[in-house]
């Protein structure tokens, strides 16, 4: 459940586990991991994430995405040593959990904006649009937003159910009728909204 976490470390533990472990075992630890000074640990994190970005392709946007992830991890480590910040993020209160999750979710999504951009100029333009020219009225609600919500809502409900029970097998454990209704709905939505064309990675 990588989008339900509240820290960048937890995101990387939950996002792409095989890649995260590969980066840790073959880059971060050989560079020295966290065995040296704090500055050396930060350097190792940054190098690891930049190389992890470059692994996705030979483009500056991937390098920038890796740098963003590295700085995000470094910034969180530094902030977490400040007692008020640590108490807030680690707090058990609903407001603390909700706020830290919302912030983490949006910072993660901004990272995807960097990842999917075709150039540094596009990153700048999209960022400026988010900050100064955000116009949700331009969204094609009937043809884009409604189908997206119809497709994603059942999946989000299943995902939240799995998270609530902390069990990725929550659906297979449901009664047969409910379980096969979910399977049928998923197949139907995939056929209705699926993209079946090939795409270059």
mmCIF file of N, CA and C in Angstrom, residues 32-145:
data_model
loop_
_atom_site.group_PDB
_atom_site.id
_atom_site.type_symbol
_atom_site.label_atom_id
_atom_site.label_comp_id
_atom_site.label_asym_id
_atom_site.label_seq_id
_atom_site.Cartn_x
_atom_site.Cartn_y
_atom_site.Cartn_z
ATOM 1 N N UNK A 32 28.571 2.489 1.148
ATOM 2 C CA UNK A 32 28.837 2.718 2.567
ATOM 3 C C UNK A 32 27.582 2.758 3.406
ATOM 4 N N UNK A 33 26.408 2.834 2.746
ATOM 5 C CA UNK A 33 25.151 2.835 3.487
ATOM 6 C C UNK A 33 25.113 3.935 4.527
ATOM 7 N N UNK A 34 24.700 3.573 5.736
ATOM 8 C CA UNK A 34 24.649 4.548 6.837
ATOM 9 C C UNK A 34 25.739 4.280 7.870
ATOM 10 N N UNK A 35 26.824 3.668 7.402
ATOM 11 C CA UNK A 35 27.896 3.320 8.346
ATOM 12 C C UNK A 35 28.842 4.481 8.640
ATOM 13 N N UNK A 36 28.837 5.511 7.803
ATOM 14 C CA UNK A 36 29.731 6.636 8.024
ATOM 15 C C UNK A 36 29.045 7.774 8.759
ATOM 16 N N UNK A 37 29.518 8.969 8.465
ATOM 17 C CA UNK A 37 28.929 10.162 9.077
ATOM 18 C C UNK A 37 27.569 10.435 8.446
ATOM 19 N N UNK A 38 26.853 11.388 9.023
ATOM 20 C CA UNK A 38 25.543 11.757 8.475
ATOM 21 C C UNK A 38 25.688 12.303 7.057
ATOM 22 N N UNK A 39 26.732 13.092 6.825
ATOM 23 C CA UNK A 39 26.954 13.631 5.478
ATOM 24 C C UNK A 39 27.199 12.498 4.487
ATOM 25 N N UNK A 40 27.974 11.482 4.875
ATOM 26 C CA UNK A 40 28.235 10.350 3.986
ATOM 27 C C UNK A 40 26.956 9.555 3.714
ATOM 28 N N UNK A 41 26.115 9.405 4.723
ATOM 29 C CA UNK A 41 24.840 8.715 4.527
ATOM 30 C C UNK A 41 23.972 9.480 3.536
ATOM 31 N N UNK A 42 23.920 10.798 3.697
ATOM 32 C CA UNK A 42 23.133 11.614 2.771
ATOM 33 C C UNK A 42 23.687 11.524 1.353
ATOM 34 N N UNK A 43 25.011 11.565 1.224
ATOM 35 C CA UNK A 43 25.637 11.423 -0.097
ATOM 36 C C UNK A 43 25.282 10.082 -0.725
ATOM 37 N N UNK A 44 25.341 9.009 0.069
ATOM 38 C CA UNK A 44 25.039 7.669 -0.440
ATOM 39 C C UNK A 44 23.585 7.547 -0.882
ATOM 40 N N UNK A 45 22.679 8.150 -0.095
ATOM 41 C CA UNK A 45 21.265 8.161 -0.477
ATOM 42 C C UNK A 45 21.069 8.892 -1.797
ATOM 43 N N UNK A 46 21.702 10.045 -1.920
ATOM 44 C CA UNK A 46 21.520 10.862 -3.120
ATOM 45 C C UNK A 46 22.057 10.147 -4.355
ATOM 46 N N UNK A 47 23.269 9.606 -4.269
ATOM 47 C CA UNK A 47 23.853 8.896 -5.411
ATOM 48 C C UNK A 47 22.991 7.698 -5.798
ATOM 49 N N UNK A 48 22.545 6.953 -4.798
ATOM 50 C CA UNK A 48 21.712 5.773 -5.059
ATOM 51 C C UNK A 48 20.444 6.145 -5.805
ATOM 52 N N UNK A 49 19.771 7.197 -5.380
ATOM 53 C CA UNK A 49 18.503 7.562 -6.008
ATOM 54 C C UNK A 49 18.705 8.170 -7.396
ATOM 55 N N UNK A 50 19.782 8.933 -7.581
ATOM 56 C CA UNK A 50 20.061 9.466 -8.923
ATOM 57 C C UNK A 50 20.333 8.316 -9.892
ATOM 58 N N UNK A 51 21.124 7.342 -9.468
ATOM 59 C CA UNK A 51 21.381 6.177 -10.321
ATOM 60 C C UNK A 51 20.112 5.346 -10.524
ATOM 61 N N UNK A 52 19.269 5.287 -9.491
ATOM 62 C CA UNK A 52 17.984 4.607 -9.643
ATOM 63 C C UNK A 52 17.100 5.308 -10.663
ATOM 64 N N UNK A 53 17.159 6.635 -10.707
ATOM 65 C CA UNK A 53 16.423 7.375 -11.733
ATOM 66 C C UNK A 53 16.983 7.097 -13.110
ATOM 67 N N UNK A 54 18.307 7.102 -13.232
ATOM 68 C CA UNK A 54 18.962 6.853 -14.512
ATOM 69 C C UNK A 54 18.685 5.439 -15.019
ATOM 70 N N UNK A 55 18.455 4.503 -14.096
ATOM 71 C CA UNK A 55 18.145 3.123 -14.489
ATOM 72 C C UNK A 55 16.882 3.071 -15.348
ATOM 73 N N UNK A 56 15.951 4.018 -15.156
ATOM 74 C CA UNK A 56 14.697 4.010 -15.905
ATOM 75 C C UNK A 56 14.865 4.467 -17.349
ATOM 76 N N UNK A 57 15.953 5.130 -17.653
ATOM 77 C CA UNK A 57 16.175 5.573 -19.024
ATOM 78 C C UNK A 57 17.201 6.685 -19.078
ATOM 79 N N UNK A 58 17.794 6.862 -20.264
ATOM 80 C CA UNK A 58 18.837 7.870 -20.448
ATOM 81 C C UNK A 58 18.190 9.207 -20.801
ATOM 82 N N UNK A 59 17.591 9.838 -19.813
ATOM 83 C CA UNK A 59 16.960 11.148 -20.013
ATOM 84 C C UNK A 59 17.173 11.980 -18.757
ATOM 85 N N UNK A 60 17.318 13.285 -18.965
ATOM 86 C CA UNK A 60 17.557 14.165 -17.818
ATOM 87 C C UNK A 60 16.382 14.169 -16.846
ATOM 88 N N UNK A 61 15.179 13.947 -17.362
ATOM 89 C CA UNK A 61 14.026 13.945 -16.466
ATOM 90 C C UNK A 61 14.118 12.799 -15.460
ATOM 91 N N UNK A 62 14.659 11.655 -15.865
ATOM 92 C CA UNK A 62 14.827 10.544 -14.929
ATOM 93 C C UNK A 62 15.905 10.868 -13.900
ATOM 94 N N UNK A 63 16.955 11.553 -14.340
ATOM 95 C CA UNK A 63 18.002 11.978 -13.402
ATOM 96 C C UNK A 63 17.410 12.966 -12.394
ATOM 97 N N UNK A 64 16.608 13.919 -12.892
ATOM 98 C CA UNK A 64 15.971 14.891 -11.996
ATOM 99 C C UNK A 64 15.012 14.201 -11.022
ATOM 100 N N UNK A 65 14.284 13.195 -11.516
ATOM 101 C CA UNK A 65 13.380 12.450 -10.632
ATOM 102 C C UNK A 65 14.182 11.731 -9.543
ATOM 103 N N UNK A 66 15.294 11.111 -9.924
ATOM 104 C CA UNK A 66 16.145 10.457 -8.925
ATOM 105 C C UNK A 66 16.692 11.451 -7.914
ATOM 106 N N UNK A 67 17.108 12.636 -8.407
ATOM 107 C CA UNK A 67 17.608 13.673 -7.498
ATOM 108 C C UNK A 67 16.497 14.141 -6.556
ATOM 109 N N UNK A 68 15.287 14.288 -7.087
ATOM 110 C CA UNK A 68 14.140 14.681 -6.260
ATOM 111 C C UNK A 68 13.909 13.647 -5.157
ATOM 112 N N UNK A 69 13.922 12.367 -5.526
ATOM 113 C CA UNK A 69 13.712 11.314 -4.531
ATOM 114 C C UNK A 69 14.833 11.311 -3.493
ATOM 115 N N UNK A 70 16.073 11.513 -3.951
ATOM 116 C CA UNK A 70 17.193 11.560 -3.014
ATOM 117 C C UNK A 70 17.075 12.718 -2.043
ATOM 118 N N UNK A 71 16.759 13.906 -2.567
ATOM 119 C CA UNK A 71 16.607 15.077 -1.691
ATOM 120 C C UNK A 71 15.411 14.921 -0.753
ATOM 121 N N UNK A 72 14.373 14.253 -1.237
ATOM 122 C CA UNK A 72 13.188 13.995 -0.417
ATOM 123 C C UNK A 72 13.563 13.111 0.775
ATOM 124 N N UNK A 73 14.303 12.040 0.510
ATOM 125 C CA UNK A 73 14.742 11.144 1.591
ATOM 126 C C UNK A 73 15.669 11.865 2.566
ATOM 127 N N UNK A 74 16.608 12.649 2.029
ATOM 128 C CA UNK A 74 17.558 13.383 2.872
ATOM 129 C C UNK A 74 16.821 14.418 3.726
ATOM 130 N N UNK A 75 15.902 15.156 3.084
ATOM 131 C CA UNK A 75 15.150 16.175 3.818
ATOM 132 C C UNK A 75 14.310 15.582 4.930
ATOM 133 N N UNK A 76 13.708 14.434 4.661
ATOM 134 C CA UNK A 76 12.898 13.805 5.695
ATOM 135 C C UNK A 76 13.771 13.345 6.855
ATOM 136 N N UNK A 77 14.930 12.748 6.536
ATOM 137 C CA UNK A 77 15.838 12.309 7.612
ATOM 138 C C UNK A 77 16.243 13.480 8.494
ATOM 139 N N UNK A 78 16.551 14.614 7.862
ATOM 140 C CA UNK A 78 16.960 15.797 8.629
ATOM 141 C C UNK A 78 15.800 16.324 9.480
ATOM 142 N N UNK A 79 14.607 16.405 8.884
ATOM 143 C CA UNK A 79 13.451 16.921 9.625
ATOM 144 C C UNK A 79 13.051 15.992 10.760
ATOM 145 N N UNK A 80 13.232 14.679 10.556
ATOM 146 C CA UNK A 80 12.796 13.706 11.560
ATOM 147 C C UNK A 80 13.615 13.804 12.846
ATOM 148 N N UNK A 81 14.799 14.428 12.766
ATOM 149 C CA UNK A 81 15.610 14.603 13.975
ATOM 150 C C UNK A 81 15.124 15.791 14.805
ATOM 151 N N UNK A 82 14.228 16.587 14.246
ATOM 152 C CA UNK A 82 13.646 17.722 14.985
ATOM 153 C C UNK A 82 12.467 17.177 15.791
ATOM 154 N N UNK A 83 12.529 17.209 17.132
ATOM 155 C CA UNK A 83 11.510 16.539 17.964
ATOM 156 C C UNK A 83 10.064 16.878 17.635
ATOM 157 N N UNK A 84 9.690 18.162 17.414
ATOM 158 C CA UNK A 84 8.276 18.424 17.108
ATOM 159 C C UNK A 84 7.815 17.742 15.812
ATOM 160 N N UNK A 85 8.684 17.741 14.809
ATOM 161 C CA UNK A 85 8.331 17.090 13.543
ATOM 162 C C UNK A 85 8.177 15.585 13.745
ATOM 163 N N UNK A 86 9.128 14.989 14.454
ATOM 164 C CA UNK A 86 9.078 13.542 14.684
ATOM 165 C C UNK A 86 7.821 13.155 15.463
ATOM 166 N N UNK A 87 7.501 13.931 16.508
ATOM 167 C CA UNK A 87 6.310 13.627 17.304
ATOM 168 C C UNK A 87 5.049 13.728 16.459
ATOM 169 N N UNK A 88 5.011 14.731 15.557
ATOM 170 C CA UNK A 88 3.821 14.918 14.737
ATOM 171 C C UNK A 88 3.647 13.783 13.736
ATOM 172 N N UNK A 89 4.723 13.452 12.989
ATOM 173 C CA UNK A 89 4.618 12.414 11.960
ATOM 174 C C UNK A 89 4.392 11.045 12.589
ATOM 175 N N UNK A 90 5.052 10.789 13.709
ATOM 176 C CA UNK A 90 4.911 9.488 14.361
ATOM 177 C C UNK A 90 3.686 9.423 15.270
ATOM 178 N N UNK A 91 2.972 10.535 15.390
ATOM 179 C CA UNK A 91 1.839 10.600 16.310
ATOM 180 C C UNK A 91 0.720 9.649 15.940
ATOM 181 N N UNK A 92 -0.006 9.243 16.955
ATOM 182 C CA UNK A 92 -1.108 8.303 16.757
ATOM 183 C C UNK A 92 -2.436 9.013 16.523
ATOM 184 N N UNK A 93 -2.463 10.337 16.686
ATOM 185 C CA UNK A 93 -3.718 11.063 16.514
ATOM 186 C C UNK A 93 -4.188 11.067 15.067
ATOM 187 N N UNK A 94 -5.494 11.131 14.882
ATOM 188 C CA UNK A 94 -6.068 11.087 13.540
ATOM 189 C C UNK A 94 -5.589 12.260 12.699
ATOM 190 N N UNK A 95 -5.565 13.477 13.271
ATOM 191 C CA UNK A 95 -5.157 14.660 12.515
ATOM 192 C C UNK A 95 -3.713 14.550 12.047
ATOM 193 N N UNK A 96 -2.831 14.062 12.924
ATOM 194 C CA UNK A 96 -1.427 13.902 12.557
ATOM 195 C C UNK A 96 -1.282 12.877 11.434
ATOM 196 N N UNK A 97 -1.988 11.762 11.548
ATOM 197 C CA UNK A 97 -1.901 10.724 10.518
ATOM 198 C C UNK A 97 -2.437 11.230 9.189
ATOM 199 N N UNK A 98 -3.564 11.920 9.236
ATOM 200 C CA UNK A 98 -4.180 12.418 8.007
ATOM 201 C C UNK A 98 -3.297 13.464 7.334
ATOM 202 N N UNK A 99 -2.798 14.417 8.126
ATOM 203 C CA UNK A 99 -1.984 15.489 7.562
ATOM 204 C C UNK A 99 -0.697 14.945 6.961
ATOM 205 N N UNK A 100 0.004 14.083 7.694
ATOM 206 C CA UNK A 100 1.263 13.548 7.172
ATOM 207 C C UNK A 100 1.021 12.685 5.940
ATOM 208 N N UNK A 101 -0.120 11.974 5.897
ATOM 209 C CA UNK A 101 -0.437 11.179 4.710
ATOM 210 C C UNK A 101 -0.725 12.083 3.512
ATOM 211 N N UNK A 102 -1.525 13.141 3.705
ATOM 212 C CA UNK A 102 -1.864 14.050 2.600
ATOM 213 C C UNK A 102 -0.605 14.693 2.034
ATOM 214 N N UNK A 103 0.293 15.153 2.916
ATOM 215 C CA UNK A 103 1.537 15.782 2.454
ATOM 216 C C UNK A 103 2.381 14.768 1.683
ATOM 217 N N UNK A 104 2.539 13.582 2.239
ATOM 218 C CA UNK A 104 3.339 12.549 1.584
ATOM 219 C C UNK A 104 2.744 12.171 0.231
ATOM 220 N N UNK A 105 1.427 12.029 0.162
ATOM 221 C CA UNK A 105 0.769 11.652 -1.084
ATOM 222 C C UNK A 105 1.034 12.692 -2.175
ATOM 223 N N UNK A 106 0.912 13.972 -1.826
ATOM 224 C CA UNK A 106 1.098 15.016 -2.831
ATOM 225 C C UNK A 106 2.562 15.159 -3.248
ATOM 226 N N UNK A 107 3.482 15.001 -2.323
ATOM 227 C CA UNK A 107 4.897 15.039 -2.693
ATOM 228 C C UNK A 107 5.253 13.863 -3.590
ATOM 229 N N UNK A 108 4.656 12.708 -3.332
ATOM 230 C CA UNK A 108 4.873 11.544 -4.190
ATOM 231 C C UNK A 108 4.322 11.795 -5.581
ATOM 232 N N UNK A 109 3.120 12.336 -5.660
ATOM 233 C CA UNK A 109 2.508 12.617 -6.968
ATOM 234 C C UNK A 109 3.304 13.668 -7.738
ATOM 235 N N UNK A 110 3.876 14.644 -7.028
ATOM 236 C CA UNK A 110 4.720 15.619 -7.729
ATOM 237 C C UNK A 110 5.948 14.929 -8.322
ATOM 238 N N UNK A 111 6.473 13.936 -7.608
ATOM 239 C CA UNK A 111 7.581 13.160 -8.165
ATOM 240 C C UNK A 111 7.195 12.484 -9.470
ATOM 241 N N UNK A 112 5.951 11.998 -9.565
ATOM 242 C CA UNK A 112 5.504 11.376 -10.823
ATOM 243 C C UNK A 112 5.372 12.405 -11.937
ATOM 244 N N UNK A 113 5.055 13.652 -11.593
ATOM 245 C CA UNK A 113 5.033 14.706 -12.597
ATOM 246 C C UNK A 113 6.418 14.862 -13.215
ATOM 247 N N UNK A 114 7.447 14.832 -12.381
ATOM 248 C CA UNK A 114 8.820 14.919 -12.882
ATOM 249 C C UNK A 114 9.138 13.700 -13.739
ATOM 250 N N UNK A 115 8.757 12.527 -13.255
ATOM 251 C CA UNK A 115 9.077 11.269 -13.932
ATOM 252 C C UNK A 115 8.454 11.211 -15.325
ATOM 253 N N UNK A 116 7.207 11.677 -15.463
ATOM 254 C CA UNK A 116 6.491 11.553 -16.730
ATOM 255 C C UNK A 116 6.744 12.715 -17.690
ATOM 256 N N UNK A 117 7.386 13.765 -17.240
ATOM 257 C CA UNK A 117 7.655 14.901 -18.122
ATOM 258 C C UNK A 117 8.688 14.519 -19.178
ATOM 259 N N UNK A 118 8.584 15.184 -20.328
ATOM 260 C CA UNK A 118 9.501 14.893 -21.430
ATOM 261 C C UNK A 118 10.741 15.785 -21.415
ATOM 262 N N UNK A 119 10.696 16.869 -20.648
ATOM 263 C CA UNK A 119 11.828 17.788 -20.608
ATOM 264 C C UNK A 119 11.770 18.597 -19.324
ATOM 265 N N UNK A 120 12.905 19.235 -19.012
ATOM 266 C CA UNK A 120 12.939 20.109 -17.840
ATOM 267 C C UNK A 120 11.987 21.289 -18.022
ATOM 268 N N UNK A 121 11.859 21.756 -19.265
ATOM 269 C CA UNK A 121 10.932 22.847 -19.540
ATOM 270 C C UNK A 121 9.495 22.466 -19.252
ATOM 271 N N UNK A 122 9.137 21.222 -19.575
ATOM 272 C CA UNK A 122 7.772 20.769 -19.291
ATOM 273 C C UNK A 122 7.544 20.654 -17.790
ATOM 274 N N UNK A 123 8.567 20.214 -17.059
ATOM 275 C CA UNK A 123 8.452 20.164 -15.590
ATOM 276 C C UNK A 123 8.157 21.560 -15.055
ATOM 277 N N UNK A 124 8.914 22.557 -15.557
ATOM 278 C CA UNK A 124 8.702 23.934 -15.115
ATOM 279 C C UNK A 124 7.314 24.439 -15.462
ATOM 280 N N UNK A 125 6.855 24.149 -16.681
ATOM 281 C CA UNK A 125 5.533 24.603 -17.102
ATOM 282 C C UNK A 125 4.419 23.965 -16.292
ATOM 283 N N UNK A 126 4.531 22.659 -16.046
ATOM 284 C CA UNK A 126 3.500 21.969 -15.267
ATOM 285 C C UNK A 126 3.507 22.439 -13.814
ATOM 286 N N UNK A 127 4.708 22.658 -13.266
ATOM 287 C CA UNK A 127 4.811 23.152 -11.890
ATOM 288 C C UNK A 127 4.199 24.545 -11.768
ATOM 289 N N UNK A 128 4.506 25.405 -12.739
ATOM 290 C CA UNK A 128 3.919 26.753 -12.731
ATOM 291 C C UNK A 128 2.402 26.676 -12.852
ATOM 292 N N UNK A 129 1.917 25.735 -13.672
ATOM 293 C CA UNK A 129 0.481 25.565 -13.810
ATOM 294 C C UNK A 129 -0.177 25.129 -12.514
ATOM 295 N N UNK A 130 0.505 24.240 -11.784
ATOM 296 C CA UNK A 130 -0.040 23.787 -10.500
ATOM 297 C C UNK A 130 -0.104 24.922 -9.492
ATOM 298 N N UNK A 131 0.928 25.747 -9.481
ATOM 299 C CA UNK A 131 1.022 26.788 -8.459
ATOM 300 C C UNK A 131 0.188 28.014 -8.810
ATOM 301 N N UNK A 132 0.313 28.482 -10.074
ATOM 302 C CA UNK A 132 -0.292 29.767 -10.398
ATOM 303 C C UNK A 132 -1.438 29.739 -11.372
ATOM 304 N N UNK A 133 -1.660 28.603 -12.031
ATOM 305 C CA UNK A 133 -2.694 28.603 -13.066
ATOM 306 C C UNK A 133 -3.475 27.292 -13.031
ATOM 307 N N UNK A 134 -3.792 26.835 -11.821
ATOM 308 C CA UNK A 134 -4.523 25.572 -11.681
ATOM 309 C C UNK A 134 -5.969 25.808 -12.067
ATOM 310 N N UNK A 135 -6.435 25.134 -13.129
ATOM 311 C CA UNK A 135 -7.775 25.393 -13.661
ATOM 312 C C UNK A 135 -8.542 24.085 -13.794
ATOM 313 N N UNK A 136 -9.107 23.588 -12.691
ATOM 314 C CA UNK A 136 -9.848 22.327 -12.789
ATOM 315 C C UNK A 136 -11.064 22.412 -13.697
ATOM 316 N N UNK A 137 -11.526 23.633 -14.014
ATOM 317 C CA UNK A 137 -12.679 23.774 -14.899
ATOM 318 C C UNK A 137 -12.375 23.280 -16.307
ATOM 319 N N UNK A 138 -11.082 23.151 -16.639
ATOM 320 C CA UNK A 138 -10.723 22.694 -17.982
ATOM 321 C C UNK A 138 -10.791 21.172 -18.101
ATOM 322 N N UNK A 139 -11.026 20.456 -17.018
ATOM 323 C CA UNK A 139 -11.115 18.997 -17.073
ATOM 324 C C UNK A 139 -12.400 18.594 -17.784
ATOM 325 N N UNK A 140 -12.286 17.664 -18.723
ATOM 326 C CA UNK A 140 -13.442 17.153 -19.456
ATOM 327 C C UNK A 140 -14.176 16.169 -18.545
ATOM 328 N N UNK A 141 -15.127 16.683 -17.743
ATOM 329 C CA UNK A 141 -15.780 15.861 -16.718
ATOM 330 C C UNK A 141 -16.564 14.698 -17.307
ATOM 331 N N UNK A 142 -17.442 14.897 -18.306
ATOM 332 C CA UNK A 142 -18.223 13.747 -18.783
ATOM 333 C C UNK A 142 -17.374 12.676 -19.460
ATOM 334 N N UNK A 143 -16.368 13.100 -20.234
ATOM 335 C CA UNK A 143 -15.611 12.132 -21.036
ATOM 336 C C UNK A 143 -14.330 11.637 -20.382
ATOM 337 N N UNK A 144 -13.865 12.315 -19.348
ATOM 338 C CA UNK A 144 -12.618 11.905 -18.719
ATOM 339 C C UNK A 144 -12.794 11.560 -17.251
ATOM 340 N N UNK A 145 -13.344 12.503 -16.475
ATOM 341 C CA UNK A 145 -13.402 12.323 -15.026
ATOM 342 C C UNK A 145 -14.416 11.262 -14.610
#
